[in-house]
Structures are given as C-alpha cells and as structure tokens.
Amino acid sequence: MIIGNWKMHKTSGEARQFIHSLIPFIQNISTSVFLAVPFTAISSCVEAAEGLKLIIGAQNMHDADEGAFTGEISASMLKEAGASFVILGHSERRQLFYETDAFINRKVRSALQSGLQPIVCIGETQEERALGKTQEVLTRQLKDSLFGLDLTRVVVAYEPIWAIGTGQAATPAIAQTVHAFIREPLPKKNIIISAGSVNPGNLTALLSEPDINGALVGGASLNVEDFAQLITLRNSL
Ligand code: PGA
C-alpha cells in the first residue's frame, strides 16, 4: 500500500494537473495507489482519478457527524466528496494541533462507522527513542487510539517523528523491528506501513522487510516523477 500524503500542498487545479500527468505511470499497475489530498481538492481528484487505480482520501476529520465545530469537517462530508480513506492521528496533528489519543479514537470510530478506511498514525519522537521509550509510547498510542474498535479494519502507519521531513528515514532494520512489535497485538493480516522520508532510494529496501506492507509518503509524493517512480518500484516487486 503506497499512500501519498500531500499535507497542505496543491490547490484543486494543481491537483487535477498532477493526476493527469500521473496517468501514463499508473495505467498498467496491478494494485491501487492512494493519495491523501487537501479537502478542497478531493472532488476534483476523484473526478480526475475515475477509471484509474488511484484512490483518493483525506488527511484528517472531526469525529462528530455535524455541529458547532468551526473549521472542521465530518466523515459524511468527506464521503460525499468522494474520499475513500482518511489519515488520522498524524504526528503533525498531534503536535501542532494538540490531538490526543482519545480524540483520535473517536475519529477512527466515526471513520469506520461511515465506511472510510482509517489510516492511523503512531510514532515516537527523537527524545523518546533516545530514552528507550519507543515501545512504551507506541503501545500507549496503539491502545488508546484503537481502544474498543474493530482492529481488523484499521491500517497502522508507523511514522517515527524524527524521520518525517528530515531526509533521515528509519533504516529498514529499525523499521522492521518496530513493525514486528506493532504487529504483535494486531490481527495477523493487518497492513502496517512505514513513514518518514520514504523516497525512491529507500522504498525497495523497506518493502523487502517482512512486516513492512507499504509506505506513507509526504515530500516524495508531491512531484509526479518521484511519486511515479515509487509506484513503479512497488509494482515491480
Ligand atoms: P515525509 O512525510 O515523507 O515528507 O517525511 C511523511 C508523512 O508525514 O506522512
């Protein structure tokens, strides 16, 4: 599973243009690729992706169906715009917008109820890793954000915060160790993907690890050449 996460990049027009340029590279792929785009670009991307193995999703949402939550968006709004999945609990949401595991838990529940595939992000900071707290942090995030939910329906993304946007991806060995740890309490078949400076240079090595089932890609999903290369590499495995 390769998911591009555009974060706060691209207007709806730029997004449509991106997808048109991507078409030659995804016409013959065997499995779908995923793109998490800004809210305003969801419908235009869904339209542009029609007939292609390209699935469009969102990067966040609120857990309530509707209400007085200025600036927020609900699962049903995303669904109607055409989103199929939603990234929840990204470290940027946790750190910059103070999202807690309890809030993320409610969002995951709402996504599942609405038929949106949740991609739940967990990950430790550099400091937590240095203090030997990686497993403790991940266990807490996993437990609290998924408490009471149907675990078989959740995709987990391991995103070590020290690797995001830094160019310092986790080595395949480090990522594999953590993925194996994350997998233990989850149903065997769950998809666990890796994030943090994944690019065409390190994707193949990451995906050759037994417990790494894909990648959540930020920076390298923003230009067609890199994203196409990632897709081609994944497709050739
Ligand atoms: P990056 O971002 O690939 O730019 O490190 C990954 C993410 O935050 O999803």
mmCIF file of C-alpha atoms and ligand atoms in Angstrom:
data_model
loop_
_atom_site.group_PDB
_atom_site.id
_atom_site.type_symbol
_atom_site.label_atom_id
_atom_site.label_comp_id
_atom_site.label_asym_id
_atom_site.label_seq_id
_atom_site.Cartn_x
_atom_site.Cartn_y
_atom_site.Cartn_z
ATOM 1 C CA MET A 1 0.000 0.000 0.000
ATOM 2 C CA ILE A 2 1.593 3.268 -1.130
ATOM 3 C CA ILE A 3 -0.124 6.394 0.165
ATOM 4 C CA GLY A 4 0.935 9.876 -0.843
ATOM 5 C CA ASN A 5 0.231 12.490 1.817
ATOM 6 C CA TRP A 6 0.209 15.928 0.271
ATOM 7 C CA LYS A 7 -0.279 17.787 3.563
ATOM 8 C CA MET A 8 -1.115 21.470 2.889
ATOM 9 C CA HIS A 9 0.072 21.457 -0.706
ATOM 10 C CA LYS A 10 -1.715 21.893 -4.046
ATOM 11 C CA THR A 11 -4.872 23.719 -4.994
ATOM 12 C CA SER A 12 -7.613 21.752 -6.622
ATOM 13 C CA GLY A 13 -6.423 22.828 -10.088
ATOM 14 C CA GLU A 14 -2.826 21.822 -9.348
ATOM 15 C CA ALA A 15 -4.065 18.508 -8.007
ATOM 16 C CA ARG A 16 -6.026 17.754 -11.167
ATOM 17 C CA GLN A 17 -2.982 18.607 -13.267
ATOM 18 C CA PHE A 18 -0.824 16.283 -11.145
ATOM 19 C CA ILE A 19 -3.186 13.368 -11.700
ATOM 20 C CA HIS A 20 -3.308 13.951 -15.447
ATOM 21 C CA SER A 21 0.487 13.852 -15.565
ATOM 22 C CA LEU A 22 0.496 10.676 -13.470
ATOM 23 C CA ILE A 23 -1.827 8.741 -15.810
ATOM 24 C CA PRO A 24 0.870 7.207 -18.055
ATOM 25 C CA PHE A 25 2.604 5.771 -14.992
ATOM 26 C CA ILE A 26 -0.430 4.184 -13.403
ATOM 27 C CA GLN A 27 -2.268 2.841 -16.419
ATOM 28 C CA ASN A 28 -0.847 -0.651 -16.129
ATOM 29 C CA ILE A 29 -0.321 -1.104 -12.404
ATOM 30 C CA SER A 30 -1.775 -4.151 -10.714
ATOM 31 C CA THR A 31 -2.700 -2.705 -7.325
ATOM 32 C CA SER A 32 -4.143 0.658 -6.462
ATOM 33 C CA VAL A 33 -2.177 3.603 -5.102
ATOM 34 C CA PHE A 34 -3.583 6.089 -2.629
ATOM 35 C CA LEU A 35 -3.404 9.873 -2.396
ATOM 36 C CA ALA A 36 -4.416 11.897 0.667
ATOM 37 C CA VAL A 37 -5.163 15.373 -0.659
ATOM 38 C CA PRO A 38 -6.384 18.672 0.843
ATOM 39 C CA PHE A 39 -10.155 18.815 1.466
ATOM 40 C CA THR A 40 -10.681 21.324 -1.337
ATOM 41 C CA ALA A 41 -9.027 19.008 -3.856
ATOM 42 C CA ILE A 42 -10.930 15.819 -3.001
ATOM 43 C CA SER A 43 -13.744 16.077 -5.541
ATOM 44 C CA SER A 44 -11.574 17.274 -8.407
ATOM 45 C CA CYS A 45 -9.092 14.459 -7.697
ATOM 46 C CA VAL A 46 -11.840 11.847 -7.511
ATOM 47 C CA GLU A 47 -13.109 13.053 -10.863
ATOM 48 C CA ALA A 48 -9.632 13.046 -12.409
ATOM 49 C CA ALA A 49 -8.919 9.576 -10.991
ATOM 50 C CA GLU A 50 -12.027 7.973 -12.434
ATOM 51 C CA GLY A 51 -11.197 4.696 -14.139
ATOM 52 C CA LEU A 52 -7.660 4.721 -12.716
ATOM 53 C CA LYS A 53 -6.192 2.603 -9.948
ATOM 54 C CA LEU A 54 -5.861 5.721 -7.827
ATOM 55 C CA ILE A 55 -7.824 6.066 -4.619
ATOM 56 C CA ILE A 56 -8.406 9.483 -3.091
ATOM 57 C CA GLY A 57 -8.653 10.209 0.619
ATOM 58 C CA ALA A 58 -8.379 12.928 3.255
ATOM 59 C CA GLN A 59 -5.764 13.819 5.851
ATOM 60 C CA ASN A 60 -7.963 14.459 8.870
ATOM 61 C CA MET A 61 -11.548 14.849 10.042
ATOM 62 C CA HIS A 62 -13.669 15.517 13.133
ATOM 63 C CA ASP A 63 -15.455 12.695 14.911
ATOM 64 C CA ALA A 64 -18.860 14.375 15.139
ATOM 65 C CA ASP A 65 -21.432 13.950 12.373
ATOM 66 C CA GLU A 66 -22.223 17.657 12.427
ATOM 67 C CA GLY A 67 -22.374 20.529 14.882
ATOM 68 C CA ALA A 68 -20.833 23.787 16.053
ATOM 69 C CA PHE A 69 -17.216 22.969 15.249
ATOM 70 C CA THR A 70 -15.985 25.923 13.229
ATOM 71 C CA GLY A 71 -13.455 24.933 10.617
ATOM 72 C CA GLU A 72 -13.967 21.198 10.982
ATOM 73 C CA ILE A 73 -15.159 18.533 8.572
ATOM 74 C CA SER A 74 -17.103 15.297 9.123
ATOM 75 C CA ALA A 75 -16.804 11.785 7.774
ATOM 76 C CA SER A 76 -20.038 12.090 5.811
ATOM 77 C CA MET A 77 -18.790 15.300 4.161
ATOM 78 C CA LEU A 78 -15.610 13.505 3.125
ATOM 79 C CA LYS A 79 -17.573 10.516 1.881
ATOM 80 C CA GLU A 80 -19.843 12.667 -0.217
ATOM 81 C CA ALA A 81 -16.851 14.471 -1.713
ATOM 82 C CA GLY A 82 -15.619 11.039 -2.800
ATOM 83 C CA ALA A 83 -12.942 10.219 -0.227
ATOM 84 C CA SER A 84 -12.384 6.508 0.425
ATOM 85 C CA PHE A 85 -9.949 6.733 3.300
ATOM 86 C CA VAL A 86 -8.675 9.169 5.913
ATOM 87 C CA ILE A 87 -5.337 9.600 7.680
ATOM 88 C CA LEU A 88 -5.903 10.032 11.421
ATOM 89 C CA GLY A 89 -3.533 10.932 14.246
ATOM 90 C CA HIS A 90 -0.695 12.122 12.038
ATOM 91 C CA SER A 91 2.111 13.440 14.237
ATOM 92 C CA GLU A 92 1.604 16.917 12.792
ATOM 93 C CA ARG A 93 -1.996 16.786 14.038
ATOM 94 C CA ARG A 94 -0.839 15.506 17.420
ATOM 95 C CA GLN A 95 1.989 18.020 17.847
ATOM 96 C CA LEU A 96 0.717 21.179 16.158
ATOM 97 C CA PHE A 97 -2.994 20.811 16.872
ATOM 98 C CA TYR A 98 -2.806 19.018 20.211
ATOM 99 C CA GLU A 99 -4.792 15.959 19.186
ATOM 100 C CA THR A 100 -4.970 13.306 21.878
ATOM 101 C CA ASP A 101 -5.294 9.549 21.549
ATOM 102 C CA ALA A 102 -8.825 9.798 22.975
ATOM 103 C CA PHE A 103 -9.832 12.240 20.231
ATOM 104 C CA ILE A 104 -8.159 10.090 17.589
ATOM 105 C CA ASN A 105 -10.038 7.074 18.944
ATOM 106 C CA ARG A 106 -13.359 8.858 18.407
ATOM 107 C CA LYS A 107 -12.306 9.850 14.897
ATOM 108 C CA VAL A 108 -11.331 6.279 13.999
ATOM 109 C CA ARG A 109 -14.698 5.058 15.297
ATOM 110 C CA SER A 110 -16.528 7.632 13.210
ATOM 111 C CA ALA A 111 -14.476 6.815 10.095
ATOM 112 C CA LEU A 112 -15.257 3.103 10.483
ATOM 113 C CA GLN A 113 -18.946 3.786 11.009
ATOM 114 C CA SER A 114 -19.021 5.896 7.857
ATOM 115 C CA GLY A 115 -17.157 3.396 5.723
ATOM 116 C CA LEU A 116 -13.974 5.433 5.413
ATOM 117 C CA GLN A 117 -10.785 3.378 5.719
ATOM 118 C CA PRO A 118 -8.790 4.855 8.630
ATOM 119 C CA ILE A 119 -5.003 5.031 8.387
ATOM 120 C CA VAL A 120 -3.921 5.518 11.990
ATOM 121 C CA CYS A 121 -0.503 7.062 12.591
ATOM 122 C CA ILE A 122 1.692 6.380 15.594
ATOM 123 C CA GLY A 123 5.333 7.221 16.253
ATOM 124 C CA GLU A 124 7.901 8.333 18.780
ATOM 125 C CA THR A 125 9.998 11.497 18.986
ATOM 126 C CA GLN A 126 13.793 11.505 18.823
ATOM 127 C CA GLU A 127 13.902 12.172 22.540
ATOM 128 C CA GLU A 128 11.589 9.286 23.402
ATOM 129 C CA ARG A 129 13.692 6.959 21.265
ATOM 130 C CA ALA A 130 16.898 8.155 22.950
ATOM 131 C CA LEU A 131 15.323 7.464 26.345
ATOM 132 C CA GLY A 132 14.409 3.928 25.308
ATOM 133 C CA LYS A 133 10.710 4.739 25.408
ATOM 134 C CA THR A 134 9.772 3.803 21.854
ATOM 135 C CA GLN A 135 7.821 0.671 22.742
ATOM 136 C CA GLU A 136 6.085 2.327 25.668
ATOM 137 C CA VAL A 137 4.968 5.279 23.540
ATOM 138 C CA LEU A 138 3.782 3.122 20.661
ATOM 139 C CA THR A 139 1.915 0.758 22.958
ATOM 140 C CA ARG A 140 0.094 3.661 24.577
ATOM 141 C CA GLN A 141 -0.788 5.282 21.248
ATOM 142 C CA LEU A 142 -1.950 1.999 19.778
ATOM 143 C CA LYS A 143 -4.017 1.003 22.795
ATOM 144 C CA ASP A 144 -5.643 4.371 23.383
ATOM 145 C CA SER A 145 -6.303 5.306 19.780
ATOM 146 C CA LEU A 146 -7.756 1.892 18.890
ATOM 147 C CA PHE A 147 -9.493 1.053 22.160
ATOM 148 C CA GLY A 148 -12.814 -0.747 21.634
ATOM 149 C CA LEU A 149 -12.585 -0.751 17.837
ATOM 150 C CA ASP A 150 -12.566 -3.478 15.197
ATOM 151 C CA LEU A 151 -8.820 -3.888 14.750
ATOM 152 C CA THR A 152 -9.171 -5.912 11.565
ATOM 153 C CA ARG A 153 -10.348 -2.800 9.748
ATOM 154 C CA VAL A 154 -7.502 -0.489 10.661
ATOM 155 C CA VAL A 155 -4.297 0.256 8.749
ATOM 156 C CA VAL A 156 -1.495 1.447 11.028
ATOM 157 C CA ALA A 157 1.253 3.775 9.837
ATOM 158 C CA TYR A 158 4.473 3.814 11.842
ATOM 159 C CA GLU A 159 5.929 7.267 11.486
ATOM 160 C CA PRO A 160 8.940 7.938 13.676
ATOM 161 C CA ILE A 161 8.674 11.688 14.169
ATOM 162 C CA TRP A 162 12.450 12.113 13.846
ATOM 163 C CA ALA A 163 12.215 10.732 10.298
ATOM 164 C CA ILE A 164 9.422 12.942 8.987
ATOM 165 C CA GLY A 165 10.559 15.572 6.517
ATOM 166 C CA THR A 166 14.149 15.270 7.732
ATOM 167 C CA GLY A 167 15.632 13.126 4.962
ATOM 168 C CA GLN A 168 16.676 10.706 7.726
ATOM 169 C CA ALA A 169 14.418 7.710 7.126
ATOM 170 C CA ALA A 170 14.462 4.871 9.626
ATOM 171 C CA THR A 171 16.749 2.097 8.408
ATOM 172 C CA PRO A 172 14.870 -0.973 7.161
ATOM 173 C CA ALA A 173 16.187 -2.865 10.212
ATOM 174 C CA ILE A 174 14.910 -0.285 12.702
ATOM 175 C CA ALA A 175 11.553 -0.009 10.939
ATOM 176 C CA GLN A 176 11.194 -3.805 10.739
ATOM 177 C CA THR A 177 11.894 -4.217 14.469
ATOM 178 C CA VAL A 178 9.227 -1.667 15.305
ATOM 179 C CA HIS A 179 6.723 -3.031 12.788
ATOM 180 C CA ALA A 180 7.103 -6.534 14.256
ATOM 181 C CA PHE A 181 6.456 -5.059 17.693
ATOM 182 C CA ILE A 182 3.369 -3.166 16.475
ATOM 183 C CA ARG A 183 2.062 -6.270 14.730
ATOM 184 C CA GLU A 184 2.027 -8.414 17.887
ATOM 185 C CA PRO A 185 -1.259 -7.170 19.372
ATOM 186 C CA LEU A 186 -2.940 -6.722 15.972
ATOM 187 C CA PRO A 187 -4.717 -9.306 13.821
ATOM 188 C CA LYS A 188 -2.109 -11.142 11.710
ATOM 189 C CA LYS A 189 -3.251 -9.847 8.337
ATOM 190 C CA ASN A 190 -3.295 -6.149 9.216
ATOM 191 C CA ILE A 191 -1.458 -3.777 6.927
ATOM 192 C CA ILE A 192 1.297 -1.799 8.645
ATOM 193 C CA ILE A 193 3.018 0.860 6.591
ATOM 194 C CA SER A 194 6.131 2.960 7.157
ATOM 195 C CA ALA A 195 6.502 6.717 7.023
ATOM 196 C CA GLY A 196 9.214 9.310 7.353
ATOM 197 C CA SER A 197 11.375 10.436 4.431
ATOM 198 C CA VAL A 198 10.435 7.466 2.263
ATOM 199 C CA ASN A 199 11.677 8.090 -1.283
ATOM 200 C CA PRO A 200 12.563 6.151 -4.458
ATOM 201 C CA GLY A 201 16.016 5.494 -2.995
ATOM 202 C CA ASN A 202 14.877 3.646 0.118
ATOM 203 C CA LEU A 203 11.437 2.238 -0.728
ATOM 204 C CA THR A 204 12.528 -1.152 -2.078
ATOM 205 C CA ALA A 205 14.709 -1.941 0.948
ATOM 206 C CA LEU A 206 11.885 -1.005 3.314
ATOM 207 C CA LEU A 207 9.331 -3.079 1.439
ATOM 208 C CA SER A 208 11.576 -6.126 1.447
ATOM 209 C CA GLU A 209 11.160 -6.394 5.218
ATOM 210 C CA PRO A 210 8.510 -8.955 6.176
ATOM 211 C CA ASP A 211 6.411 -6.688 8.382
ATOM 212 C CA ILE A 212 6.508 -3.550 6.235
ATOM 213 C CA ASN A 213 3.474 -3.612 3.967
ATOM 214 C CA GLY A 214 3.704 -0.223 2.368
ATOM 215 C CA ALA A 215 4.650 3.400 2.825
ATOM 216 C CA LEU A 216 3.080 6.724 3.692
ATOM 217 C CA VAL A 217 4.979 9.263 1.653
ATOM 218 C CA GLY A 218 4.977 13.021 2.199
ATOM 219 C CA GLY A 219 7.609 15.055 0.347
ATOM 220 C CA ALA A 220 8.258 12.493 -2.383
ATOM 221 C CA SER A 221 4.565 12.357 -3.303
ATOM 222 C CA LEU A 222 4.487 15.998 -4.310
ATOM 223 C CA ASN A 223 6.161 15.710 -7.660
ATOM 224 C CA VAL A 224 4.998 13.396 -10.404
ATOM 225 C CA GLU A 225 8.456 11.968 -11.186
ATOM 226 C CA ASP A 226 9.174 10.797 -7.641
ATOM 227 C CA PHE A 227 5.673 9.522 -6.998
ATOM 228 C CA ALA A 228 5.618 7.684 -10.336
ATOM 229 C CA GLN A 229 8.985 6.142 -9.512
ATOM 230 C CA LEU A 230 7.686 4.933 -6.147
ATOM 231 C CA ILE A 231 4.697 3.354 -7.856
ATOM 232 C CA THR A 232 6.871 1.693 -10.495
ATOM 233 C CA LEU A 233 9.204 0.304 -7.821
ATOM 234 C CA ARG A 234 6.305 -1.052 -5.778
ATOM 235 C CA ASN A 235 4.762 -2.533 -8.907
ATOM 236 C CA SER A 236 7.953 -4.361 -9.829
ATOM 237 C CA LEU A 237 8.149 -6.239 -6.500
HETATM 238 P P1 PGA B 1 7.827 12.790 4.608
HETATM 239 O O1 PGA B 1 6.407 12.819 5.364
HETATM 240 O O2 PGA B 1 7.774 11.647 3.620
HETATM 241 O O3 PGA B 1 7.950 14.124 3.940
HETATM 242 O O4 PGA B 1 8.857 12.558 5.664
HETATM 243 C C1 PGA B 1 5.769 11.634 5.708
HETATM 244 C C2 PGA B 1 4.481 11.951 6.434
HETATM 245 O O5 PGA B 1 4.485 12.811 7.306
HETATM 246 O O6 PGA B 1 3.420 11.379 6.131
#
